[in-house]
PDB file of C-alpha atoms in Angstrom:
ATOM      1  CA  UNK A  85     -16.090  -7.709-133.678  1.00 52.00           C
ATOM      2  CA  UNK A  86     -15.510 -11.321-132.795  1.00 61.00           C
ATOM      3  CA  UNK A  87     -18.019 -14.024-134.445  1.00 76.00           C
ATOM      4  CA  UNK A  88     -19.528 -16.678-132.763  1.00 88.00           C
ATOM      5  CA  UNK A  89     -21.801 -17.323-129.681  1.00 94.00           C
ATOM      6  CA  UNK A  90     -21.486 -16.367-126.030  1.00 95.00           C
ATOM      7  CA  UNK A  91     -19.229 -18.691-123.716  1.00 95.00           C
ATOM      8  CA  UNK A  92     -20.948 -20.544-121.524  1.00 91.00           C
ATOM      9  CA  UNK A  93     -18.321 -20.963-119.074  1.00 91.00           C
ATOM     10  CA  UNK A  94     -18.190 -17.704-118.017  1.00 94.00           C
ATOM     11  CA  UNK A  95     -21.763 -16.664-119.427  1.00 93.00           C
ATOM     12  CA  UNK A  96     -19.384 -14.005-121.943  1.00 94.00           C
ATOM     13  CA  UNK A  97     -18.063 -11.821-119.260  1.00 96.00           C
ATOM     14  CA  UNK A  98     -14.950 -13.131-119.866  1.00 96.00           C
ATOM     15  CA  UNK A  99     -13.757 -13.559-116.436  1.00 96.00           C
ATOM     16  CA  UNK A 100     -14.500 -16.776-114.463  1.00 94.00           C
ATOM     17  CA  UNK A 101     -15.539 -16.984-110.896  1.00 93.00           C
ATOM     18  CA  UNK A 102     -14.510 -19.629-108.432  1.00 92.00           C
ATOM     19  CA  UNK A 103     -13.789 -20.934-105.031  1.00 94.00           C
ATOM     20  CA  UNK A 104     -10.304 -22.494-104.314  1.00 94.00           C
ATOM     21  CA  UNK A 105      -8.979 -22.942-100.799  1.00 95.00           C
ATOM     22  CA  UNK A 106     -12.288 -21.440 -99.275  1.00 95.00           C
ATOM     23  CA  UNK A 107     -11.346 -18.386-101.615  1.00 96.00           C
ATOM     24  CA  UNK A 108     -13.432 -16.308-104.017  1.00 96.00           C
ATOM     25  CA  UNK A 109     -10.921 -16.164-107.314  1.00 95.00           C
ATOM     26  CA  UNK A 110     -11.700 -14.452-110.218  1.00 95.00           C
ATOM     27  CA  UNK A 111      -9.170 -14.810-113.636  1.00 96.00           C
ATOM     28  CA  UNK A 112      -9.479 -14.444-117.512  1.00 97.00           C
ATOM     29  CA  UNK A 113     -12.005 -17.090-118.758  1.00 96.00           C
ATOM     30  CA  UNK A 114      -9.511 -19.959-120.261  1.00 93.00           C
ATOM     31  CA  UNK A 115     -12.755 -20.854-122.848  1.00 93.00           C
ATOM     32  CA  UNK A 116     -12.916 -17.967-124.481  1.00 95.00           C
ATOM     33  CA  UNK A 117      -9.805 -16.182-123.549  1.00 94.00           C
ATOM     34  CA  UNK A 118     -11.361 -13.026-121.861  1.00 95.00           C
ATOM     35  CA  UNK A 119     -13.219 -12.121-124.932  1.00 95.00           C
ATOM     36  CA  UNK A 120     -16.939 -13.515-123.976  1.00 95.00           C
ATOM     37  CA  UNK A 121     -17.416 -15.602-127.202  1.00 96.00           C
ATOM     38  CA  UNK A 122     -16.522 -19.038-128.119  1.00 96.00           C
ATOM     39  CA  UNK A 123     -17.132 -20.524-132.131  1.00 95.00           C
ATOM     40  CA  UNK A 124     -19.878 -22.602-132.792  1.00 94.00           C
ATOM     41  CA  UNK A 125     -17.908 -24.885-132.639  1.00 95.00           C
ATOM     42  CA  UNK A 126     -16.084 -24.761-129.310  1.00 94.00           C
ATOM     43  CA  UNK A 127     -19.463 -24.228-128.168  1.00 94.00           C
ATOM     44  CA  UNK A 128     -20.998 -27.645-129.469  1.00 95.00           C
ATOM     45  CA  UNK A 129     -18.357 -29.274-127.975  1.00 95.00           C
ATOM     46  CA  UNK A 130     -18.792 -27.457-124.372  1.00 93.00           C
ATOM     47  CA  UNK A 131     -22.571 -29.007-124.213  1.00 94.00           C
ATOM     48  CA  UNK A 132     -21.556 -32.139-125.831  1.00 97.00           C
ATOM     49  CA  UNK A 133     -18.795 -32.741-122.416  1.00 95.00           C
ATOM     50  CA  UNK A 134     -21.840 -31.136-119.974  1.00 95.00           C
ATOM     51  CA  UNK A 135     -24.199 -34.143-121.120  1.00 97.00           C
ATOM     52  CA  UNK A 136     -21.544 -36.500-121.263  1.00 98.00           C
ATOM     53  CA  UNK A 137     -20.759 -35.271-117.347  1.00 97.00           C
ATOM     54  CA  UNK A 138     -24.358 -35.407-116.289  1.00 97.00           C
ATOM     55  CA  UNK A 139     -24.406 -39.375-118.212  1.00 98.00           C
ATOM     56  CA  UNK A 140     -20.607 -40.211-116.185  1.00 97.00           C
ATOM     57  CA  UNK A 141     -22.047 -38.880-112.870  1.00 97.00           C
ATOM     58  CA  UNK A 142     -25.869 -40.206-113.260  1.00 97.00           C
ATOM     59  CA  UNK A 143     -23.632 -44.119-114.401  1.00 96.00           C
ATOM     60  CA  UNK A 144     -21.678 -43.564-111.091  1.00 96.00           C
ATOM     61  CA  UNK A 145     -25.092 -42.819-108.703  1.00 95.00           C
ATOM     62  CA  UNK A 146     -26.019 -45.950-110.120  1.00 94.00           C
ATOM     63  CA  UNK A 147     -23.487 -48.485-109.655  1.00 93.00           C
ATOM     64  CA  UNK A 148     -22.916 -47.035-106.307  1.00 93.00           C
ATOM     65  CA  UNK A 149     -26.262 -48.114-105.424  1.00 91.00           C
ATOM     66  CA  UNK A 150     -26.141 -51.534-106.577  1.00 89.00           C
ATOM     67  CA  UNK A 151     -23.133 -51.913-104.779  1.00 88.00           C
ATOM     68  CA  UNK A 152     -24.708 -51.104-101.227  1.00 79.00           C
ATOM     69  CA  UNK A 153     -27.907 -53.719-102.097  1.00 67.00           C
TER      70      UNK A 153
END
């Protein structure tokens, strides 16, 4: 059995889900590598680029509204 926590990315299914070209795809999670578990580790770091996402995007909201006063 593998050790470490369930993949976020593709909530440890292993398989990911997405649209591309208007399309429903559906391939071997590239996170985990089809198994459904990630280290601790890998894991950390996968919440530590989410917040750092939600920081870039919230940074970009703003300036865009400065620039249209």
């Amino acid at each position: 059995m593998i050790e470490g926590v369930m993949c976020g990315a593709c909530n440890g299914s292993g398989i990911d889900h997405y649209e591309e070209d208007h399309r429903e795809i559906s391939d071997v999670c590239y996170s985990c590598m089809g198994i459904g578990k990630v280290s601790e580790e890998a894991a950390h770091h996968a919440k530590i680029k989410q917040v750092a996402e939600v920081l870039a995007a919230m940074h970009v909201d703003e300036m865009r509204i400065l620039n249209l006063s």
